[in-house]
Short mmCIF file of C-alpha atoms in Angstrom, two decimals:
data_model
loop_
_atom_site.label_atom_id
_atom_site.label_comp_id
_atom_site.label_asym_id
_atom_site.label_seq_id
_atom_site.Cartn_x
_atom_site.Cartn_y
_atom_site.Cartn_z
CA TRP A 1 26.51 91.19 8.78
CA HIS A 2 24.05 91.48 5.89
CA GLY A 3 22.03 88.71 7.51
CA GLY A 4 21.26 90.76 10.63
CA HIS A 5 24.13 89.98 13.03
CA LEU A 6 26.15 92.58 14.90
CA LEU A 7 29.34 93.92 13.36
CA GLU A 8 31.22 92.55 16.41
CA CYS A 9 29.96 89.06 15.64
CA SER A 10 30.62 89.18 11.91
CA LEU A 11 33.12 91.60 10.35
CA TYR A 12 35.01 92.43 13.51
CA THR A 13 35.83 88.80 14.23
CA CYS A 14 38.65 89.61 11.78
CA LEU A 15 41.28 91.05 14.12
CA TYR A 16 42.93 93.10 11.38
CA LEU A 17 39.90 95.44 11.45
CA HIS A 18 40.42 96.41 15.10
CA ASN A 19 43.53 98.53 14.58
CA VAL A 20 44.19 99.24 10.93
CA SER A 21 47.13 101.56 11.58
CA SER A 22 49.13 98.72 13.15
CA ILE A 23 49.02 96.57 9.98
CA ARG A 24 52.54 96.52 8.54
CA ASN A 25 51.77 94.91 5.21
CA PRO A 26 50.81 97.83 2.91
CA LEU A 27 48.65 95.67 0.65
CA LEU A 28 46.64 94.24 3.53
CA ARG A 29 46.30 97.69 5.12
CA VAL A 30 44.84 99.21 1.94
CA TYR A 31 42.49 96.24 1.50
CA VAL A 32 41.16 96.59 5.06
CA GLN A 33 40.78 100.36 4.65
CA LEU A 34 38.76 99.84 1.48
CA LEU A 35 36.60 97.29 3.27
CA LEU A 36 35.86 99.67 6.16
CA LYS A 37 35.21 102.54 3.75
CA ASP A 38 32.63 100.33 2.06
CA VAL A 39 31.02 99.49 5.40
CA GLU A 40 30.85 103.20 6.22
CA LEU A 41 29.19 103.94 2.87
CA LEU A 42 26.68 101.10 3.28
CA ILE A 43 25.67 102.23 6.75
CA ASP A 44 25.08 105.77 5.45
CA MET A 45 23.04 104.40 2.54
CA ILE A 46 20.92 102.15 4.77
CA VAL A 47 20.08 105.05 7.09
CA GLN A 48 19.13 107.27 4.14
CA ALA A 49 16.86 104.61 2.64
CA GLY A 50 15.08 104.14 5.99
CA LEU A 51 13.99 100.54 5.35
CA TYR A 52 16.02 98.67 7.92
CA THR A 53 14.91 97.06 11.15
CA ASP A 54 16.96 95.04 13.64
CA ASP A 55 15.66 91.92 11.89
CA ASP A 56 17.28 93.08 8.64
CA ILE A 57 20.68 94.41 9.70
CA ARG A 58 22.47 95.81 12.76
CA ILE A 59 24.31 99.05 12.04
CA ASP A 60 25.20 100.06 15.60
CA ILE A 61 28.96 100.20 16.21
CA ARG A 62 29.78 99.81 19.89
CA ASN A 63 33.48 99.57 20.55
CA HIS A 64 34.94 100.28 17.13
CA SER A 65 35.62 103.41 15.15
CA LEU A 66 34.21 104.37 11.78
CA PRO A 67 34.91 106.14 9.51
CA VAL A 68 38.44 105.22 8.55
CA GLU A 69 40.73 108.20 9.08
CA ILE A 70 41.97 108.43 5.50
CA SER A 71 40.61 110.42 2.58
CA GLN A 72 39.33 108.78 -0.56
CA GLU A 73 42.00 110.47 -2.70
CA GLU A 74 44.84 109.31 -0.44
CA LEU A 75 43.49 105.76 -0.27
CA PHE A 76 43.06 105.46 -4.02
CA GLY A 77 46.54 106.96 -4.54
CA LYS A 78 48.08 104.22 -2.38
CA LEU A 79 46.00 101.64 -4.19
CA ARG A 80 47.30 102.79 -7.58
CA GLU A 81 50.89 102.58 -6.33
CA LEU A 82 50.43 99.03 -5.03
CA ASP A 83 48.61 97.98 -8.20
CA ALA A 84 51.44 99.36 -10.36
CA SER A 85 54.05 97.63 -8.17
CA LEU A 86 52.31 94.28 -8.49
CA VAL A 87 51.80 94.66 -12.24
CA ALA A 88 55.48 95.55 -12.73
CA ARG A 89 56.56 92.52 -10.71
CA LEU A 90 54.19 90.29 -12.69
CA ASN A 91 55.53 91.59 -16.00
CA ARG A 92 59.13 90.95 -14.90
CA LEU A 93 58.23 87.40 -13.93
CA LYS A 94 56.58 86.73 -17.29
CA LYS A 95 59.53 88.27 -19.09
CA GLY A 96 61.94 86.12 -17.08
CA LYS A 97 59.99 82.97 -17.96
CA LYS A 98 60.29 83.75 -21.63
CA GLN A 99 64.04 84.28 -21.31
CA ASP A 100 65.16 81.35 -19.14
CA GLY A 101 62.02 79.24 -18.86
CA ASN A 102 61.83 79.17 -15.06
CA GLY A 103 60.79 82.71 -14.13
CA ALA A 104 63.98 83.49 -12.26
CA ASP A 105 64.63 87.17 -11.58
CA ASP A 106 68.02 88.09 -10.19
CA ASP A 107 67.17 91.78 -9.82
CA ASP A 108 64.57 91.26 -7.09
CA ASP A 109 64.15 89.12 -4.04
CA ALA A 110 62.71 85.70 -4.67
CA LYS A 111 59.67 86.62 -2.62
CA HIS A 112 58.02 89.99 -2.23
CA GLU A 113 57.11 91.25 1.24
CA PHE A 114 53.41 91.11 0.33
CA TRP A 115 53.17 87.32 0.20
CA THR A 116 56.01 85.83 2.23
CA THR A 117 53.67 83.40 4.02
CA ILE A 118 51.48 82.29 1.14
CA GLY A 119 51.73 78.76 -0.09
CA GLY A 120 55.36 78.00 0.65
CA ASP A 121 58.16 77.81 -1.90
CA ASP A 122 56.36 75.61 -4.42
CA VAL A 123 53.62 78.09 -5.38
CA ASP A 124 53.78 79.93 -8.69
CA GLU A 125 54.58 83.51 -7.73
CA ALA A 126 52.79 84.87 -10.80
CA ARG A 127 49.53 83.24 -9.69
CA VAL A 128 49.93 84.76 -6.23
CA ILE A 129 50.35 88.23 -7.72
CA GLU A 130 47.31 87.72 -9.96
CA ALA A 131 45.31 86.62 -6.92
CA LEU A 132 46.32 89.70 -4.93
CA LEU A 133 45.57 92.01 -7.85
CA ALA A 134 42.11 90.45 -8.28
CA ARG A 135 41.26 91.00 -4.62
CA ILE A 136 42.30 94.63 -4.29
CA ARG A 137 40.75 95.48 -7.66
CA PHE A 138 37.51 93.80 -6.65
CA ARG A 139 37.40 95.70 -3.38
CA LYS A 140 37.92 98.97 -5.28
CA ALA A 141 35.30 98.11 -7.93
CA LEU A 142 32.78 97.10 -5.27
CA TRP A 143 33.25 100.39 -3.39
CA GLN A 144 32.84 102.35 -6.65
CA PHE A 145 29.73 100.34 -7.48
CA HIS A 146 28.14 101.09 -4.11
CA ASN A 147 29.20 104.73 -4.31
CA TYR A 148 27.56 105.22 -7.73
CA MET A 149 24.38 103.46 -6.67
CA ASN A 150 24.22 105.59 -3.52
CA LYS A 151 23.22 108.66 -5.55
CA PRO A 152 19.47 109.40 -5.15
CA GLY A 153 17.14 109.26 -8.12
CA GLY A 154 19.28 106.75 -10.02
CA ARG A 155 21.75 109.42 -11.18
CA GLY A 156 24.71 107.04 -10.77
CA ILE A 157 23.25 103.98 -12.51
CA LYS A 158 25.34 104.29 -15.68
CA GLY A 159 28.65 104.47 -13.79
CA GLY A 160 27.45 101.82 -11.33
CA LEU A 161 26.75 99.29 -14.05
CA LYS A 162 30.28 99.77 -15.43
CA ALA A 163 31.74 99.24 -11.94
CA ALA A 164 29.55 96.15 -11.52
CA THR A 165 31.02 94.67 -14.71
CA GLN A 166 34.53 95.21 -13.35
CA ALA A 167 33.56 93.69 -9.99
CA LYS A 168 32.23 90.55 -11.70
CA ILE A 169 35.42 90.22 -13.76
CA GLN A 170 37.51 90.35 -10.58
CA LEU A 171 35.19 87.86 -8.84
CA ASP A 172 35.88 85.39 -11.64
CA ALA A 173 39.61 85.95 -11.13
CA ILE A 174 39.21 85.43 -7.38
CA THR A 175 37.32 82.18 -7.96
CA ALA A 176 40.14 80.93 -10.19
CA THR A 177 42.70 81.46 -7.40
CA LEU A 178 40.76 80.17 -4.39
CA ASP A 179 42.88 77.03 -4.37
CA LEU A 180 45.91 79.08 -3.23
CA GLY A 181 44.27 79.42 0.16
CA ASP A 182 43.71 75.66 0.34
CA GLY A 183 47.47 75.19 0.60
CA TYR A 184 48.10 77.89 3.21
CA ARG A 185 50.80 76.90 5.71
CA ALA A 186 50.38 78.55 9.07
CA PRO A 187 53.70 80.33 9.92
CA THR A 188 54.03 78.93 13.42
CA GLU A 189 57.54 77.46 13.69
CA SER A 190 60.74 77.60 11.69
CA LYS A 191 61.98 74.52 9.85
CA GLU A 192 64.68 74.01 12.49
CA ASP A 193 62.05 74.00 15.27
CA GLU A 194 59.90 71.59 13.29
CA GLU A 195 62.80 69.15 12.88
CA GLU A 196 63.78 69.49 16.53
CA ASN A 197 60.25 69.05 17.87
CA ASN A 198 59.31 66.52 15.19
CA THR A 199 56.25 68.58 14.23
CA ALA A 200 54.86 69.52 10.84
CA PRO A 201 53.32 72.82 9.89
CA GLU A 202 49.54 72.90 9.95
CA VAL A 203 47.98 72.89 6.48
CA MET A 204 44.33 73.92 6.23
CA SER A 205 41.82 74.13 3.43
CA GLY A 206 38.82 76.44 3.39
CA GLU A 207 36.40 73.70 4.45
CA SER A 208 38.66 72.07 7.05
CA LEU A 209 39.37 75.47 8.57
CA LEU A 210 35.68 75.79 9.36
CA LYS A 211 35.73 72.41 11.08
CA VAL A 212 38.94 72.96 13.01
CA ALA A 213 38.36 76.53 14.14
CA GLU A 214 34.58 76.14 14.68
CA PRO A 215 33.83 79.77 13.73
CA VAL A 216 30.63 79.98 15.72
CA VAL A 217 30.19 83.19 17.68
CA GLY A 218 27.62 84.14 20.30
CA PHE A 219 26.62 87.30 22.13
CA ASP A 220 28.02 86.16 25.49
CA PHE A 221 31.02 88.50 25.44
CA LEU A 222 29.00 91.64 24.64
CA ALA A 223 28.19 94.26 27.24
CA ALA A 224 25.11 96.52 27.39
CA ARG A 225 22.72 93.77 26.43
CA THR A 226 19.17 95.00 25.89
CA PRO A 227 16.50 93.69 28.32
CA ASP A 228 14.56 91.77 25.69
CA ARG A 229 17.69 89.74 24.85
CA ALA A 230 18.75 89.15 28.46
CA HIS A 231 17.29 85.66 28.68
CA ALA A 232 17.10 84.81 25.00
CA ALA A 233 18.94 81.90 23.45
CA VAL A 234 22.42 82.82 22.29
CA PRO A 235 22.44 83.25 18.47
CA ARG A 236 25.01 81.24 16.60
CA ILE A 237 26.75 82.37 13.43
CA LEU A 238 28.33 79.95 10.99
CA PHE A 239 30.62 81.75 8.59
CA PRO A 240 30.51 80.70 4.93
CA SER A 241 33.43 79.19 3.08
CA ARG A 242 35.46 81.48 0.83
CA ARG A 243 33.80 80.09 -2.29
CA ALA A 244 30.34 80.68 -0.79
CA ALA A 245 31.37 84.23 0.18
CA VAL A 246 32.41 84.95 -3.42
CA ASP A 247 29.06 83.62 -4.64
CA GLN A 248 27.23 85.87 -2.16
CA HIS A 249 29.07 88.92 -3.50
CA ARG A 250 28.13 87.97 -7.05
CA VAL A 251 24.45 87.49 -6.15
CA GLU A 252 24.28 90.85 -4.37
CA VAL A 253 25.83 92.72 -7.30
CA ASP A 254 23.40 91.02 -9.73
CA GLN A 255 20.41 91.85 -7.53
CA ILE A 256 21.32 95.55 -7.32
CA CYS A 257 21.80 95.68 -11.09
CA LYS A 258 18.40 94.06 -11.65
CA GLY A 259 16.89 96.54 -9.20
CA THR A 260 17.83 99.39 -11.55
CA ARG A 261 14.96 98.27 -13.80
CA VAL A 262 12.58 100.23 -11.59
CA MET A 263 13.88 103.37 -13.31
CA GLU A 264 12.83 102.06 -16.72
CA VAL A 265 9.13 101.37 -16.03
CA GLY A 266 6.53 103.65 -17.54
CA GLY A 267 3.67 103.80 -15.07
CA LEU A 268 2.43 103.12 -11.55
CA TYR A 269 1.13 99.62 -12.31
CA ASP A 270 4.43 98.64 -13.94
CA LEU A 271 6.36 100.07 -10.98
CA MET A 272 4.37 98.08 -8.42
CA ASP A 273 4.71 94.91 -10.49
CA CYS A 274 8.48 95.46 -10.85
CA LEU A 275 8.96 95.98 -7.10
CA TRP A 276 6.80 92.98 -6.21
CA THR A 277 8.77 90.75 -8.57
CA PHE A 278 12.08 92.10 -7.28
CA THR A 279 11.35 91.48 -3.59
CA ASN A 280 9.54 88.15 -3.85
CA GLN A 281 11.36 86.33 -6.65
CA LEU A 282 14.94 87.51 -6.07
CA LYS A 283 14.51 87.62 -2.26
CA PRO A 284 17.20 90.30 -1.77
CA ASP A 285 18.57 91.27 1.63
CA ILE A 286 18.48 94.80 3.01
CA ILE A 287 21.42 96.10 0.91
CA PRO A 288 19.87 95.71 -2.59
CA ARG A 289 16.45 96.79 -1.30
CA SER A 290 17.91 99.96 0.21
CA PHE A 291 19.70 100.87 -3.01
CA VAL A 292 16.42 100.50 -4.96
CA GLN A 293 14.64 102.63 -2.36
CA LEU A 294 17.22 105.38 -2.86
CA MET A 295 16.50 105.33 -6.59
CA LEU A 296 12.83 106.06 -5.82
CA ASN A 297 13.39 108.49 -2.95
CA SER A 298 13.19 111.62 -5.10
CA GLU A 299 9.50 112.56 -5.17
CA ASP A 300 10.10 115.14 -7.92
CA ASP A 301 11.74 112.62 -10.26
CA LEU A 302 9.53 109.56 -9.90
CA LEU A 303 9.81 107.12 -12.79
CA CYS A 304 12.44 109.40 -14.44
CA ARG A 305 9.69 111.69 -15.77
CA LYS A 306 9.85 114.62 -13.35
CA ALA A 307 6.49 113.45 -11.99
CA THR A 308 5.19 113.33 -8.44
CA MET A 309 3.25 110.40 -7.02
CA ALA A 310 0.00 112.41 -7.42
CA ASP A 311 0.76 112.82 -11.15
CA CYS A 312 1.39 109.08 -11.51
CA VAL A 313 -1.85 108.25 -9.67
CA ARG A 314 -3.78 110.69 -11.86
CA GLU A 315 -2.37 109.03 -14.99
CA ALA A 316 -3.23 105.59 -13.62
CA VAL A 317 -6.82 106.74 -12.93
CA ILE A 318 -7.15 108.04 -16.49
CA GLU A 319 -5.67 104.78 -17.79
CA CYS A 320 -8.40 102.87 -15.94
CA VAL A 321 -11.21 105.27 -16.94
CA PRO A 322 -10.38 107.17 -20.15
CA SER A 323 -13.72 109.00 -20.03
CA LEU A 324 -12.68 110.54 -16.71
CA LYS A 325 -9.85 112.59 -18.28
CA PRO A 326 -11.80 115.89 -18.58
CA LEU A 327 -12.94 115.58 -14.95
CA VAL A 328 -9.75 114.78 -13.03
CA ARG A 329 -9.08 118.46 -12.38
CA GLY A 330 -10.97 120.34 -9.72
CA GLU A 331 -10.78 120.92 -6.00
CA LEU A 332 -12.75 117.82 -4.97
CA GLN A 333 -11.07 115.57 -7.51
CA ASP A 334 -7.59 116.85 -6.58
CA PHE A 335 -8.32 116.11 -2.92
CA PHE A 336 -9.39 112.57 -3.85
CA ILE A 337 -6.30 112.08 -6.06
CA ALA A 338 -4.07 113.33 -3.22
CA GLN A 339 -5.61 110.78 -0.84
CA LEU A 340 -5.06 107.97 -3.33
CA ALA A 341 -1.48 109.17 -3.90
CA THR A 342 -0.81 108.94 -0.16
CA SER A 343 -2.08 105.34 -0.04
CA MET A 344 -0.39 104.14 -3.23
CA GLY A 345 2.83 106.05 -2.47
CA GLY A 346 2.96 104.22 0.85
CA LEU A 347 2.46 100.93 -0.99
CA VAL A 348 5.37 101.66 -3.36
CA ARG A 349 7.66 102.41 -0.40
CA GLU A 350 6.56 99.46 1.70
CA LEU A 351 6.94 96.89 -1.07
CA LEU A 352 10.69 97.11 -0.47
CA GLN A 353 10.42 96.19 3.20
CA ASN A 354 11.10 92.64 4.33
CA ARG A 355 8.26 90.31 3.47
CA LYS A 356 6.79 90.06 6.96
CA THR A 357 6.61 93.84 7.27
CA VAL A 358 5.05 94.09 3.81
CA GLN A 359 2.20 91.76 4.72
CA HIS A 360 1.43 93.71 7.90
CA PHE A 361 1.41 96.97 5.94
CA LEU A 362 -0.90 95.53 3.27
CA GLY A 363 -3.39 94.64 5.97
CA GLU A 364 -3.33 98.21 7.29
CA LEU A 365 -3.56 99.64 3.77
CA LEU A 366 -6.77 97.73 3.11
CA LYS A 367 -8.42 99.64 5.95
CA GLY A 368 -7.37 102.95 4.41
CA LEU A 369 -8.60 101.95 0.96
CA CYS A 370 -12.04 101.20 2.38
CA ALA A 371 -12.19 104.84 3.49
CA ARG A 372 -11.05 105.88 -0.01
CA GLN A 373 -13.98 103.96 -1.49
CA ARG A 374 -16.43 106.04 0.55
CA GLU A 375 -14.67 109.20 -0.59
CA GLY A 376 -14.83 107.93 -4.19
CA GLY A 377 -18.60 107.52 -3.88
CA ARG A 378 -18.92 111.19 -2.91
CA VAL A 379 -16.72 112.23 -5.86
CA ASP A 380 -18.92 110.20 -8.23
CA ALA A 381 -22.06 111.85 -6.86
CA THR A 382 -20.55 115.29 -7.51
CA ILE A 383 -19.59 114.28 -11.06
CA ARG A 384 -23.14 113.11 -11.78
CA GLN A 385 -24.56 116.40 -10.49
CA VAL A 386 -22.27 118.33 -12.86
CA LEU A 387 -23.29 116.13 -15.79
CA MET A 388 -27.00 116.60 -15.01
CA ARG A 389 -26.55 120.40 -15.14
CA PHE A 390 -25.36 120.02 -18.73
CA GLY A 391 -28.39 117.89 -19.57
CA VAL A 392 -26.60 114.54 -19.66
CA ASN A 393 -28.70 111.47 -18.91
CA VAL A 394 -26.88 109.79 -16.01
CA GLN A 395 -29.06 106.66 -15.96
CA ALA A 396 -26.97 103.53 -16.46
CA ARG A 397 -27.68 101.89 -19.82
CA GLU A 398 -25.89 99.95 -22.53
CA GLY A 399 -23.02 101.87 -24.12
CA THR A 400 -22.90 104.75 -21.64
CA PRO A 401 -19.60 105.78 -19.98
CA CYS A 402 -18.79 104.57 -16.48
CA LEU A 403 -20.90 106.58 -14.05
CA THR A 404 -18.99 105.59 -10.90
CA PRO A 405 -15.34 106.01 -11.98
CA ALA A 406 -13.82 107.02 -8.65
CA LEU A 407 -15.53 104.19 -6.81
CA CYS A 408 -14.46 101.68 -9.47
CA VAL A 409 -10.84 102.86 -9.35
CA THR A 410 -10.63 102.46 -5.58
CA ALA A 411 -12.37 99.08 -5.83
CA GLU A 412 -9.78 97.95 -8.40
CA TRP A 413 -6.86 99.02 -6.21
CA THR A 414 -8.46 97.48 -3.12
CA ALA A 415 -8.78 94.15 -4.97
CA LEU A 416 -5.15 94.51 -6.14
CA VAL A 417 -3.93 94.95 -2.56
CA GLN A 418 -6.06 91.98 -1.45
CA CYS A 419 -4.33 89.83 -4.10
CA LEU A 420 -0.91 91.01 -2.94
CA TYR A 421 -1.85 90.28 0.67
CA LEU A 422 -2.83 86.69 -0.14
CA GLN A 423 0.27 86.15 -2.30
CA SER A 424 2.55 87.47 0.45
CA GLY A 425 1.06 84.85 2.76
CA ILE A 426 2.07 82.20 0.23
CA TYR A 427 5.63 83.59 -0.01
CA ASN A 428 5.87 83.70 3.79
CA ARG A 429 4.55 80.10 4.04
CA LEU A 430 1.69 81.10 6.35
CA TYR A 431 -0.86 78.71 4.88
CA ALA A 432 -1.11 75.00 5.52
CA ASP A 433 -1.28 72.68 2.51
CA TYR A 434 -5.04 72.11 2.91
CA GLU A 435 -5.62 75.90 2.92
CA LEU A 436 -3.97 76.53 -0.46
CA LEU A 437 -7.02 75.35 -2.44
CA GLY A 438 -9.19 77.96 -0.69
CA ILE A 439 -6.55 80.66 -1.27
CA TYR A 440 -6.44 79.76 -4.97
CA PHE A 441 -10.25 79.98 -5.21
CA TYR A 442 -10.23 83.37 -3.48
CA LEU A 443 -7.46 84.72 -5.78
CA GLU A 444 -9.31 83.49 -8.88
CA HIS A 445 -12.47 85.24 -7.67
CA LEU A 446 -10.58 88.50 -7.04
CA TYR A 447 -8.93 88.47 -10.47
CA SER A 448 -12.21 87.76 -12.29
CA MET A 449 -13.83 90.60 -10.33
CA ARG A 450 -10.97 92.93 -11.32
CA VAL A 451 -11.34 92.01 -15.00
CA GLN A 452 -15.09 92.72 -14.94
CA ASN A 453 -14.51 96.01 -13.09
CA ILE A 454 -11.86 97.19 -15.59
CA GLN A 455 -14.08 96.26 -18.55
CA TYR A 456 -16.96 98.25 -17.05
CA MET A 457 -14.71 101.28 -16.38
CA ARG A 458 -13.44 101.35 -19.96
#
């Protein structure tokens, strides 16, 4: 689902999700309810962030119902009861092992109703309980993690990082018990039927299950197909093994945690560098990118300093041209700063889009920055007129302050966007091998030009 496929072709291939109320096993029912609650929360978060396209993820739900008709308090109450029941059973088993050495417990049934079909009679019941506890605790921790991170402006980061730690602990416990599924015996026939029909129960491992069941799903069974997909090739989905699925969960949690670093940066340049590194080195899918976008969505709390984008741009301009500090206030200058804030604010938002969308936006942004350069020239002319009224010699000479600060600032940011545009082409593998030498030469030229420009401004 996170890779862009429909819910019907990913999550809802699990039949338990179609009618949760009909699930008799209380542990499985709570697990599925937690899963659907998490899906509901993620869909709400993705819509709020506003980054997604159909290439990123499909959030339309056609024939299925969300949200789950159960309150959070009721669901967590049932979860606590099941957790306590499993822990009590586990403690009795461990106590019985210490007493008679074989874990026998005459007070309870030999098998609990939760795991009557898992592993047969030769599986250590204590390991089964530990496996079940790890899975329901992970599902709870993951929902709490997403719920904390769903708060705008990064207000839930502290609680989210604690939940992430718990989720990773449970993922390690899940990994340690994956082999229990490798010995799963499909409950098809009784032992009497097997002896009569001379058949053996089917035993599947995680990898062989993929080969036997061929879990490849297409869009053929779906109604209401859009016109542009009417004659397209049928997409095929290969589901990962259980071990690969656990690894995907761990990677996603790590990526979201690393994305919280955007709230620790101290300026506009650092923010853009952090976002660029996050999207192009970690290569996150839409879920981590949307969570990071939510952290930055509050315009009045940008960079955790109660600063708007215009304030951050003004500080960045002063950082580039310290001599401009007394002149950044005024009607004309404020208008110029507001225009730059619109362009750079758009860049901050778009850096979290998928990489193809980012490159297209960078190309459009370059056109807007060219217009900002013309506006910067008019601002510089006004500044020189003001200086001349105070008797300042505005002729360029050795040791004088920068006389074209607004133009130089826009030139610096235009060159920065040009560098990002070329680098995004490298990340998207748009250049042939013989073109890379020219791209390297062009990038080297842009960086040397930026260094000279910054030295002149300062």
